[in-house]
Amino acid sequence: MSAMTMTQKILAKHANLDSVTAGQLVLVDVDMVLGNDITSPVAINEFNKLNLDKVFDKEKVALVMDHFTPNKDIKAAEQCRQCREFAMEMNITNYFEGGNVGVEHALLPEKGLVTAGDLVIGADSHTCTYGALGAFATGVGSTDMACGMATGKAWFKVPSAIKFVLTGKPSKYLMGKDIILHIIGIIGVDGALYRSMEFTGDGLKYLSMSERLSMANMAIEAGAKNGIFEVDETTLEFLKEVGAKEPDVYKADEDAEYDEVYTIDLSKLGPVVAFPHLPENTKTFDQFDDIKIDQVVIGSCTNGRLEDLKVAAEVLKGRNVASHVRAIIIPATPKIYLEALEKGYLKIFMDAGCVVSAPTCGPCLGGHMGILAKGERAVATTNRNFVGRMGHVESEVYLASPYVAAASAITGKISHPREVME
Amino acid sequence: MNAYGKVIKYGDNVDTDVIIPARYLNTTDKKELASHCMEDIDPDFKNKVEPGDIIVAGRNFGCGSSREHAPIVIKESGISLVIAKSFARIFYRNAINIGLAIIECPECIDEMDEGDKVRVDFDKGEIVNETKNKTYKASPFPPFIQTIIQNGGLINSIKNNAFGG
């Protein structure tokens, strides 16, 4: 039996095989099939062509109405209605809308719907987020989603992998977001194309679950099929706390083959910013001068969790958002919203002059709730800064951590958190 | 199966946000979606595209979002084939699943220019740039992908019991 990576072990298990090797084609059983209000309607149209009266497992499909909700226009409302009616018809347990909805990749882990060792496909590219929990999770299209809902299966080519050994203790102001941006800056937006990114090393113990989720979330921004973290105490505690199924923990074999191995000393890294129009265009603060901004967005499946809001509140407490800046804070789920309310973060944000929005993907993909005009610049804790991503084709998005975003909201230019905090 | 048309050329990392901006994803109507194909990278696309045309692009074509609307609008616009140095993996899957022809051919891209007339014979795996009088070989799809293509996409494969066989 050949040595396997974490990813390969999960694929082998779900293909009912003892072992698999890179390049092998496998048919796997899926533990969860996910879709949102943009991708599910296309999947439902395809599913309906099969004339089935039920999905493969009503508890293993999740439909999350998070992208254009609260419905931004009539057409968006029609798309949600189609999903809602489908969910009712198929008795789908995990249908989320209205006061139950949060940004899908923040919501599913919080609800305990994914556990270590699971295999998840989602018609959303950031489905790779659940790799933080030790699951194999990957983005697919709507037709794959339809096929998954119908058969409970998906085809995969077993990927080879790149290993990232994280060592050392992160320096002050360094967040998981900075680490993953730094890595994408090194390997590029297609640096892990078709492959897995596996994260391990003694530096993991310093990374909270929230930081790991934001790192695995951006594996797709390096082209990866999936990103996955080695399971440790932090993972197991999180899974227990959210009431997830019993975890199935896979460790890579000692002699598993990796295409490349990168060792990254977290104590040597500082905050970074990804400049327009690719996540690989990363710069450290000594590499650019003042860049004036018009908007800040703190939220999304990358950085809209409680810990992200805590960091933002720490920076914004008792300070004011610059007069020419719109600072939009989007707690990713209703639970996070409520906790941020109870902990006083929302008051801090509003006192500072921020807008606090209901959970939504909204501006991240240029949907609504904070669209940019021609020539405007935003610092966002989101995951993509492609041309026109948040609005006008001549607007610009700079990707950064909640620390950097909050500091920038105050100064009105892209700022290192120490400019405000020290 | 063949493709024949003029080249419409783009660079590296053409992402799904420029292929079909998210602001238009509030519908599944293919014609309406296709009216915005390539809008944020090439506003002139809808005027210049003719049935059969071939998109030629660099590395990592279709990176970003998993939206299947991206290959759908390209196909709906009349594009017969996309040739690229490499494809982002979700776009690659989606194109196969909906029946948009795609070919990886790293060596032919730099020698193709906008407007060149290109003929492709899928069975032979041959790409001929008639304008430049150059011929290239493309590598064939693995058999399981060929099965999906032969069945006319993933949904038809399931209907024909060809999925998982």
Coordinates of C-alpha atoms in Angstrom, one line a residue:
Chain A
M1 CA 0.0 0.0 0.0
S2 CA 1.5 3.3 -1.1
A3 CA 2.0 6.2 1.4
M4 CA -0.8 8.7 1.2
T5 CA -1.4 12.4 2.0
M6 CA -4.3 13.4 4.3
T7 CA -6.4 14.2 1.2
Q8 CA -5.7 10.9 -0.5
K9 CA -6.7 9.0 2.7
I10 CA -10.1 10.7 2.8
L11 CA -10.6 10.1 -0.9
A12 CA -9.7 6.4 -0.5
K13 CA -12.1 6.0 2.4
H14 CA -14.9 7.5 0.5
A15 CA -14.1 5.5 -2.6
N16 CA -14.1 2.3 -0.5
L17 CA -10.5 1.6 -1.5
D18 CA -7.5 0.7 0.7
S19 CA -5.4 3.2 -1.1
V20 CA -5.3 5.6 -4.0
T21 CA -2.5 7.3 -5.8
A22 CA -2.2 10.8 -7.4
G23 CA -3.7 10.8 -10.9
Q24 CA -6.2 8.0 -10.2
L25 CA -9.8 8.6 -11.0
V26 CA -12.2 7.7 -8.2
L27 CA -15.9 7.7 -7.6
V28 CA -16.6 8.8 -4.1
D29 CA -19.5 9.0 -1.7
V30 CA -20.2 12.5 -0.5
D31 CA -21.2 13.5 3.1
M32 CA -22.6 16.9 2.2
V33 CA -23.7 18.7 -1.0
L34 CA -23.9 22.5 -0.7
G35 CA -25.3 25.2 -2.9
N36 CA -26.2 28.9 -2.6
D37 CA -28.9 31.2 -4.1
I38 CA -26.8 31.8 -7.3
T39 CA -25.6 28.2 -8.0
S40 CA -28.6 26.2 -6.7
P41 CA -31.1 27.4 -9.3
V42 CA -28.9 26.2 -12.1
A43 CA -28.4 22.9 -10.2
I44 CA -32.1 22.5 -9.6
N45 CA -32.9 23.0 -13.3
E46 CA -30.4 20.2 -14.1
F47 CA -31.7 18.0 -11.3
N48 CA -35.2 18.3 -12.6
K49 CA -34.1 16.8 -16.0
L50 CA -33.5 13.5 -14.1
N51 CA -37.2 13.3 -13.1
L52 CA -36.4 12.2 -9.5
D53 CA -38.8 12.7 -6.6
K54 CA -36.2 12.9 -4.0
V55 CA -32.6 13.8 -3.3
F56 CA -30.1 11.0 -2.3
D57 CA -30.3 12.0 1.4
K58 CA -32.4 15.0 2.6
E59 CA -30.0 15.6 5.5
K60 CA -26.9 15.7 3.4
V61 CA -27.9 18.6 1.1
A62 CA -27.5 22.2 2.3
L63 CA -29.1 25.2 0.5
V64 CA -27.9 28.5 1.8
M65 CA -29.5 31.7 0.5
D66 CA -26.6 34.0 1.3
H67 CA -25.3 35.7 -1.9
F68 CA -28.0 38.2 -3.0
T69 CA -29.9 38.2 0.3
P70 CA -31.8 39.8 1.8
N71 CA -33.1 39.7 -1.7
K72 CA -31.5 42.5 -3.6
D73 CA -34.1 42.6 -6.4
I74 CA -37.1 40.8 -7.9
K75 CA -35.0 38.4 -9.9
A76 CA -32.9 37.4 -6.8
A77 CA -36.2 36.9 -4.9
E78 CA -37.4 34.6 -7.7
Q79 CA -34.2 32.5 -7.5
C80 CA -34.6 32.1 -3.7
R81 CA -38.2 31.1 -4.2
Q82 CA -37.2 28.4 -6.6
C83 CA -34.7 27.1 -4.0
R84 CA -37.2 27.3 -1.2
E85 CA -39.9 25.4 -3.1
F86 CA -37.4 22.8 -4.1
A87 CA -36.2 22.4 -0.5
M88 CA -39.8 22.0 0.7
E89 CA -40.6 19.5 -2.1
M90 CA -37.5 17.4 -1.3
N91 CA -37.9 17.8 2.5
I92 CA -34.3 19.2 2.7
T93 CA -33.5 19.7 6.3
N94 CA -30.7 22.1 5.9
Y95 CA -32.4 25.0 4.1
F96 CA -31.3 28.4 5.4
E97 CA -32.9 31.8 4.7
G98 CA -34.1 34.9 6.5
G99 CA -33.1 34.9 10.2
N100 CA -31.4 31.6 9.9
V101 CA -29.0 32.4 7.1
G102 CA -25.4 33.2 7.4
V103 CA -22.5 33.2 4.9
E104 CA -22.4 29.5 3.9
H105 CA -18.8 28.7 4.9
A106 CA -19.2 30.4 8.2
L107 CA -22.6 28.8 8.8
L108 CA -21.9 25.1 8.1
P109 CA -19.0 24.7 10.5
E110 CA -20.9 26.7 13.2
K111 CA -23.9 24.4 12.8
G112 CA -21.7 21.3 13.2
L113 CA -22.7 20.1 9.7
V114 CA -19.1 19.2 8.7
T115 CA -16.6 17.1 10.7
A116 CA -13.1 15.8 10.3
G117 CA -12.8 13.1 7.6
D118 CA -15.9 14.2 5.8
L119 CA -16.1 14.7 2.0
V120 CA -18.0 17.8 1.0
I121 CA -18.8 19.2 -2.4
G122 CA -20.3 22.6 -2.8
A123 CA -21.4 24.7 -5.8
D124 CA -19.3 27.5 -4.4
S125 CA -15.6 27.8 -4.9
H126 CA -14.9 28.6 -1.3
T127 CA -16.2 25.2 -0.2
C128 CA -12.6 24.4 0.4
T129 CA -13.0 26.3 3.8
Y130 CA -13.9 23.1 5.6
G131 CA -10.4 21.7 5.1
A132 CA -9.7 23.6 8.3
L133 CA -11.7 20.9 10.1
G134 CA -9.7 18.1 8.6
A135 CA -12.3 17.4 5.9
F136 CA -11.9 17.0 2.1
A137 CA -14.0 19.9 0.8
T138 CA -13.9 21.3 -2.7
G139 CA -15.9 23.6 -5.0
V140 CA -17.7 22.2 -8.0
G141 CA -20.3 23.6 -10.5
S142 CA -24.0 23.4 -10.5
T143 CA -24.2 20.3 -12.7
D144 CA -21.9 18.4 -10.2
M145 CA -24.1 19.7 -7.4
A146 CA -27.2 18.3 -9.2
C147 CA -25.4 15.0 -9.8
G148 CA -24.4 14.9 -6.1
M149 CA -28.0 15.6 -4.9
A150 CA -29.2 12.8 -7.2
T151 CA -26.6 10.1 -6.6
G152 CA -24.7 11.1 -3.5
K153 CA -21.5 10.7 -5.6
A154 CA -18.8 12.7 -7.3
W155 CA -15.9 11.9 -9.6
F156 CA -12.4 13.1 -8.7
K157 CA -8.9 12.8 -10.0
V158 CA -6.8 12.1 -6.9
P159 CA -4.6 15.1 -6.5
S160 CA -0.9 15.3 -5.6
A161 CA -0.1 17.8 -2.8
I162 CA 2.1 20.7 -1.7
K163 CA 3.0 20.6 2.0
F164 CA 3.2 23.8 4.1
V165 CA 5.0 23.3 7.3
L166 CA 4.2 26.3 9.6
T167 CA 6.7 26.9 12.3
G168 CA 7.2 29.5 15.0
K169 CA 4.9 31.9 16.9
P170 CA 3.1 34.5 14.8
S171 CA 4.2 38.1 15.5
K172 CA 1.8 40.7 16.8
Y173 CA -0.9 41.8 14.4
L174 CA -0.3 38.7 12.2
M175 CA -3.5 36.8 11.3
G176 CA -4.2 33.6 9.4
K177 CA -5.3 35.9 6.5
D178 CA -1.8 37.4 6.3
I179 CA -0.3 33.9 6.2
I180 CA -2.4 32.6 3.4
L181 CA -2.0 35.9 1.4
H182 CA 1.7 35.5 1.9
I183 CA 1.6 31.9 0.6
I184 CA -0.4 32.9 -2.4
G185 CA 2.1 35.6 -3.1
I186 CA 4.8 33.0 -3.2
I187 CA 3.2 30.3 -5.2
G188 CA 0.8 32.4 -7.4
V189 CA -2.9 32.1 -8.3
D190 CA -2.3 28.9 -10.1
G191 CA 0.6 27.7 -7.9
A192 CA -1.5 24.8 -6.5
L193 CA -3.6 24.1 -9.6
Y194 CA -5.4 20.7 -9.5
R195 CA -3.4 19.9 -6.2
S196 CA -4.0 19.8 -2.5
M197 CA -2.5 22.3 0.0
E198 CA -1.7 20.5 3.2
F199 CA -1.0 22.5 6.3
T200 CA 1.0 21.1 9.2
G201 CA 3.8 22.0 11.6
D202 CA 4.3 23.1 15.2
G203 CA 3.1 26.6 14.3
L204 CA -0.4 25.3 13.9
K205 CA -1.0 25.4 17.7
Y206 CA -0.9 29.2 17.5
L207 CA -3.6 29.3 14.9
S208 CA -7.3 29.5 16.1
M209 CA -10.0 27.7 14.2
S210 CA -11.2 31.0 12.9
E211 CA -7.7 31.7 11.4
R212 CA -7.5 28.2 9.9
L213 CA -10.9 28.5 8.3
S214 CA -9.8 31.8 6.7
M215 CA -6.7 30.2 5.4
A216 CA -8.3 27.0 4.0
N217 CA -11.0 29.3 2.5
M218 CA -8.4 30.9 0.2
A219 CA -6.8 27.6 -1.0
I220 CA -8.8 28.1 -4.2
E221 CA -7.1 31.5 -4.7
A222 CA -3.9 29.5 -5.4
G223 CA -5.9 27.2 -7.8
A224 CA -5.9 24.3 -5.3
K225 CA -8.5 21.5 -5.4
N226 CA -8.5 21.6 -1.6
G227 CA -6.7 22.9 1.4
I228 CA -6.5 20.8 4.5
F229 CA -5.2 21.2 8.1
E230 CA -3.9 18.5 10.3
V231 CA -6.4 17.8 13.0
D232 CA -5.2 18.7 16.6
E233 CA -6.7 19.6 20.0
T234 CA -8.0 22.9 18.6
T235 CA -9.9 21.1 15.9
L236 CA -11.3 18.5 18.2
E237 CA -12.4 21.1 20.8
F238 CA -14.2 23.1 18.1
L239 CA -16.0 20.1 16.6
K240 CA -17.2 19.1 20.1
E241 CA -18.3 22.6 20.9
V242 CA -20.5 22.9 17.8
G243 CA -21.8 19.3 18.2
A244 CA -20.4 17.9 14.9
K245 CA -20.5 14.2 14.2
E246 CA -17.7 12.0 15.7
P247 CA -14.5 13.1 13.8
D248 CA -12.6 10.6 11.6
V249 CA -9.0 11.8 11.9
Y250 CA -6.5 11.2 9.1
K251 CA -2.8 12.0 9.3
A252 CA -0.6 11.9 6.3
D253 CA 1.8 9.0 6.2
E254 CA 5.4 9.9 7.3
D255 CA 6.6 8.9 3.8
A256 CA 3.8 10.5 1.8
E257 CA 5.0 12.1 -1.3
Y258 CA 4.7 15.8 -1.8
D259 CA 5.4 17.7 -5.0
E260 CA 6.9 20.5 -3.0
V261 CA 7.4 21.4 0.7
Y262 CA 7.5 24.9 2.0
T263 CA 8.5 25.8 5.5
I264 CA 7.1 29.0 6.7
D265 CA 8.4 30.7 9.9
L266 CA 5.3 32.6 11.3
S267 CA 7.5 34.7 13.6
K268 CA 9.1 36.3 10.5
L269 CA 5.9 37.4 8.8
G270 CA 4.0 40.6 9.1
P271 CA 0.7 41.9 7.7
V272 CA 0.4 41.9 3.9
V273 CA -2.0 43.5 1.4
A274 CA -3.0 41.9 -1.9
F275 CA -3.1 44.7 -4.5
P276 CA -5.5 44.7 -7.5
H277 CA -6.3 42.7 -9.5
L278 CA -5.0 39.3 -8.3
P279 CA -4.7 37.8 -4.8
E280 CA -1.0 37.0 -5.6
N281 CA -0.1 40.7 -5.8
T282 CA 0.9 40.8 -2.2
K283 CA 3.0 43.6 -0.7
T284 CA 4.3 44.2 2.8
F285 CA 4.0 47.7 4.3
D286 CA 7.5 48.7 3.3
Q287 CA 6.7 48.2 -0.3
F288 CA 4.1 50.9 -0.9
D289 CA 3.3 54.5 0.0
D290 CA 0.0 56.1 1.0
I291 CA -3.0 54.7 -0.8
K292 CA -6.2 56.6 -0.1
I293 CA -9.3 54.6 0.2
D294 CA -13.1 55.1 0.0
Q295 CA -14.5 52.0 1.6
V296 CA -13.7 49.2 4.0
V297 CA -15.5 45.9 4.2
I298 CA -15.0 43.6 7.1
G299 CA -16.9 40.3 6.7
S300 CA -17.3 37.4 4.2
C301 CA -16.6 33.7 4.4
T302 CA -13.0 34.6 4.8
N303 CA -13.1 37.0 7.7
G304 CA -16.6 37.6 9.1
R305 CA -16.3 35.4 12.2
L306 CA -16.5 36.6 15.8
E307 CA -12.7 36.7 16.2
D308 CA -12.4 38.9 13.2
L309 CA -15.0 41.3 14.6
K310 CA -13.2 41.2 18.0
V311 CA -10.0 42.3 16.3
A312 CA -11.9 45.1 14.4
A313 CA -13.5 46.2 17.6
E314 CA -10.2 46.3 19.4
V315 CA -8.9 48.7 16.7
L316 CA -12.1 50.8 16.3
K317 CA -12.9 51.2 20.0
G318 CA -13.0 54.9 20.9
R319 CA -11.8 55.9 17.5
N320 CA -13.6 57.3 14.4
V321 CA -13.8 56.2 10.9
A322 CA -12.2 58.7 8.5
S323 CA -14.8 61.2 7.2
H324 CA -14.5 60.2 3.6
V325 CA -14.6 56.4 4.3
R326 CA -17.6 54.0 4.4
A327 CA -16.8 51.2 6.7
I328 CA -19.1 48.2 6.4
I329 CA -19.1 45.5 8.9
I330 CA -20.9 42.2 8.1
P331 CA -21.1 39.6 10.8
A332 CA -21.1 36.3 8.8
T333 CA -23.9 34.5 10.7
P334 CA -26.8 35.4 13.0
K335 CA -25.0 33.7 15.9
I336 CA -21.9 35.8 15.3
Y337 CA -24.1 38.9 15.0
L338 CA -25.8 38.2 18.3
E339 CA -22.5 37.4 20.1
A340 CA -21.0 40.6 18.7
L341 CA -24.0 42.5 20.0
E342 CA -23.7 40.9 23.4
K343 CA -20.0 41.6 23.6
G344 CA -20.5 45.2 22.7
Y345 CA -18.7 45.1 19.4
L346 CA -21.6 46.4 17.4
K347 CA -21.9 49.4 19.6
I348 CA -18.2 50.1 19.2
F349 CA -18.6 49.9 15.4
M350 CA -21.6 52.2 15.3
D351 CA -20.0 54.7 17.7
A352 CA -17.0 54.8 15.4
G353 CA -19.2 55.5 12.4
C354 CA -19.4 52.1 10.7
V355 CA -22.4 50.6 8.9
V356 CA -23.4 47.2 10.4
S357 CA -25.1 44.9 8.0
A358 CA -27.1 41.7 8.3
P359 CA -25.2 38.6 7.3
T360 CA -24.7 38.4 3.5
C361 CA -22.0 37.8 0.9
G362 CA -23.2 41.1 -0.5
P363 CA -20.3 43.3 -1.6
C364 CA -17.7 40.6 -1.7
L365 CA -18.9 39.6 -5.2
G366 CA -20.3 43.0 -6.2
G367 CA -23.8 41.9 -5.4
H368 CA -25.1 44.6 -3.1
M369 CA -24.6 46.3 0.3
G370 CA -21.5 48.3 -0.7
I371 CA -20.8 48.5 -4.4
L372 CA -17.9 50.7 -5.6
A373 CA -18.2 53.6 -8.1
K374 CA -15.7 54.2 -10.9
G375 CA -12.2 54.8 -9.5
E376 CA -13.1 54.0 -5.9
R377 CA -10.8 51.9 -3.7
A378 CA -11.7 49.4 -1.0
V379 CA -9.8 47.6 1.6
A380 CA -11.6 44.3 2.2
T381 CA -11.2 41.2 4.3
T382 CA -12.8 39.2 1.5
N383 CA -11.0 36.8 -0.8
R384 CA -10.9 38.2 -4.4
N385 CA -9.8 41.4 -5.9
F386 CA -10.4 40.7 -9.6
V387 CA -11.4 43.4 -12.1
G388 CA -14.9 44.7 -11.2
R389 CA -15.3 42.2 -8.3
M390 CA -16.9 44.8 -5.9
G391 CA -18.4 47.1 -8.5
H392 CA -17.3 49.3 -11.3
V393 CA -14.7 47.8 -13.7
E394 CA -12.4 50.7 -12.8
S395 CA -12.7 50.2 -9.1
E396 CA -10.0 48.6 -6.9
V397 CA -10.1 46.0 -4.1
Y398 CA -7.1 45.5 -1.7
L399 CA -7.3 42.3 0.3
A400 CA -6.2 42.4 3.9
S401 CA -6.8 41.1 7.5
P402 CA -9.4 42.6 9.8
Y403 CA -6.6 44.3 11.7
V404 CA -5.4 46.1 8.6
A405 CA -8.9 46.9 7.3
A406 CA -10.0 48.4 10.7
A407 CA -6.9 50.5 10.9
S408 CA -7.3 51.7 7.4
A409 CA -10.9 52.7 8.1
I410 CA -9.7 55.1 10.7
T411 CA -6.8 56.6 8.8
G412 CA -8.5 56.7 5.4
K413 CA -5.5 55.0 3.8
I414 CA -4.1 51.5 3.7
S415 CA -2.5 51.3 7.2
H416 CA -0.5 48.9 9.3
P417 CA -2.4 48.3 12.6
R418 CA 0.5 49.7 14.6
E419 CA -0.2 53.2 13.0
V420 CA -3.4 53.3 15.0
M421 CA -2.6 51.0 18.0
E422 CA 0.9 52.3 19.0
Chain B
M1 CA -16.3 16.5 -34.3
N2 CA -14.6 19.7 -35.5
A3 CA -14.4 23.3 -34.6
Y4 CA -13.6 26.1 -37.1
G5 CA -13.5 29.8 -36.4
K6 CA -11.6 33.0 -35.8
V7 CA -9.5 33.4 -32.7
I8 CA -10.6 35.8 -29.9
K9 CA -7.5 36.1 -27.7
Y10 CA -7.0 36.9 -24.0
G11 CA -4.1 36.7 -21.5
D12 CA -3.5 34.8 -18.3
N13 CA -5.9 34.3 -15.3
V14 CA -9.1 35.3 -17.1
D15 CA -11.4 35.0 -14.1
T16 CA -15.1 34.0 -13.9
D17 CA -15.9 37.5 -12.7
V18 CA -14.9 39.1 -16.0
I19 CA -16.4 36.2 -18.0
I20 CA -19.8 36.9 -16.4
P21 CA -19.9 39.5 -13.6
A22 CA -21.8 38.4 -10.5
R23 CA -24.2 41.4 -10.7
Y24 CA -25.9 39.6 -13.6
L25 CA -26.3 36.2 -11.8
N26 CA -29.8 36.9 -10.6
T27 CA -31.2 34.9 -13.5
T28 CA -30.6 31.4 -15.1
D29 CA -31.8 32.6 -18.5
K30 CA -28.9 31.6 -20.8
K31 CA -29.6 34.2 -23.5
E32 CA -29.8 37.1 -21.0
L33 CA -26.7 35.9 -19.2
A34 CA -24.8 35.5 -22.5
S35 CA -25.6 39.2 -23.4
H36 CA -23.0 40.1 -20.7
C37 CA -20.3 37.5 -21.7
M38 CA -16.8 38.9 -21.3
E39 CA -18.3 42.3 -20.5
D40 CA -15.7 43.4 -17.9
I41 CA -12.6 42.3 -19.9
D42 CA -13.8 42.9 -23.5
P43 CA -16.9 45.1 -23.9
D44 CA -16.7 44.6 -27.6
F45 CA -17.0 40.8 -27.4
K46 CA -20.7 40.6 -28.1
N47 CA -20.2 42.6 -31.3
K48 CA -17.3 40.7 -32.7
V49 CA -18.2 37.1 -31.7
E50 CA -19.5 34.9 -34.5
P51 CA -20.8 31.3 -34.3
G52 CA -17.8 28.9 -34.3
D53 CA -15.3 31.4 -32.9
I54 CA -12.5 30.0 -30.7
I55 CA -11.3 31.7 -27.5
V56 CA -7.6 31.4 -27.1
A57 CA -6.1 32.2 -23.7
G58 CA -3.1 31.9 -21.4
R59 CA -2.7 30.2 -18.0
N60 CA -5.4 29.4 -15.5
F61 CA -8.4 30.3 -17.7
G62 CA -11.7 30.5 -15.7
C63 CA -10.1 31.0 -12.2
G64 CA -12.2 32.2 -9.3
S65 CA -15.9 31.4 -8.7
S66 CA -17.5 28.0 -9.3
R67 CA -20.3 29.7 -11.3
E68 CA -21.3 27.4 -14.1
H69 CA -22.8 30.4 -15.7
A70 CA -19.2 31.1 -17.0
P71 CA -18.9 28.2 -19.4
I72 CA -22.7 28.5 -20.1
V73 CA -22.3 32.1 -21.4
I74 CA -19.3 31.2 -23.5
K75 CA -21.1 28.3 -25.1
E76 CA -24.3 30.3 -25.6
S77 CA -22.4 33.1 -27.3
G78 CA -21.5 30.6 -30.1
I79 CA -17.9 29.9 -29.1
S80 CA -17.1 26.4 -30.4
L81 CA -14.0 25.8 -28.3
V82 CA -11.7 27.4 -25.7
I83 CA -7.9 26.6 -26.0
A84 CA -5.7 27.7 -23.1
K85 CA -2.3 27.0 -21.6
S86 CA -4.2 25.7 -18.5
F87 CA -7.6 25.8 -17.0
A88 CA -8.7 26.5 -13.4
R89 CA -10.0 23.2 -12.2
I90 CA -13.7 24.0 -11.4
F91 CA -14.1 25.7 -14.8
Y92 CA -12.5 22.6 -16.5
R93 CA -15.1 20.3 -14.7
N94 CA -18.0 22.7 -15.5
A95 CA -17.1 22.9 -19.2
I96 CA -17.0 19.2 -19.6
N97 CA -20.2 18.8 -17.6
I98 CA -22.2 21.2 -19.7
G99 CA -20.6 20.2 -23.0
L100 CA -18.4 23.2 -23.8
A101 CA -15.3 22.0 -25.7
I102 CA -12.0 22.9 -24.2
I103 CA -8.4 21.9 -25.0
E104 CA -5.1 22.5 -23.1
C105 CA -2.3 23.3 -25.5
P106 CA 0.4 25.3 -23.8
E107 CA 2.7 25.4 -26.9
C108 CA 0.2 26.8 -29.4
I109 CA -1.1 29.8 -27.5
D110 CA 1.8 32.3 -28.0
E111 CA 1.8 31.7 -31.7
M112 CA -1.9 32.5 -32.2
D113 CA -3.2 36.1 -32.7
E114 CA -6.6 37.6 -32.6
G115 CA -8.4 37.0 -35.9
D116 CA -6.4 33.9 -36.9
K117 CA -8.5 31.2 -38.6
V118 CA -8.2 28.0 -36.6
R119 CA -9.5 24.5 -37.4
V120 CA -9.6 21.7 -34.8
D121 CA -10.2 18.0 -35.4
F122 CA -11.1 16.6 -32.0
D123 CA -10.9 13.0 -33.0
K124 CA -7.4 13.4 -34.4
G125 CA -6.5 15.8 -31.6
E126 CA -5.2 18.2 -34.2
I127 CA -5.1 22.0 -34.0
V128 CA -4.4 23.8 -37.3
N129 CA -3.8 27.6 -37.5
E130 CA -4.7 28.2 -41.1
T131 CA -3.6 31.8 -41.0
K132 CA -0.1 31.0 -39.7
N133 CA 0.0 27.6 -41.5
K134 CA 1.0 25.8 -38.3
T135 CA -0.2 22.4 -36.9
Y136 CA -0.2 21.3 -33.2
K137 CA -1.1 18.1 -31.4
A138 CA -3.4 18.3 -28.3
S139 CA -3.4 15.6 -25.7
P140 CA -6.7 13.5 -25.6
F141 CA -9.1 13.5 -22.6
P142 CA -8.9 10.6 -20.2
P143 CA -11.5 7.9 -21.1
F144 CA -13.9 8.8 -18.3
I145 CA -14.1 12.4 -19.5
Q146 CA -14.6 11.1 -23.0
T147 CA -17.6 9.1 -21.7
I148 CA -19.2 12.2 -20.3
I149 CA -18.6 14.1 -23.5
Q150 CA -19.9 11.2 -25.7
N151 CA -23.1 11.1 -23.5
G152 CA -23.6 14.9 -24.0
G153 CA -22.7 16.0 -20.5
L154 CA -22.9 14.7 -16.9
I155 CA -26.7 14.8 -16.5
N156 CA -27.1 12.7 -19.7
S157 CA -24.4 10.3 -18.4
I158 CA -26.5 9.7 -15.3
K159 CA -29.7 9.2 -17.5
N160 CA -27.8 6.7 -19.6
N161 CA -26.4 4.9 -16.6
A162 CA -22.9 5.8 -17.7
F163 CA -22.0 7.5 -14.5
G164 CA -20.2 5.4 -11.9
G165 CA -19.9 2.5 -14.3

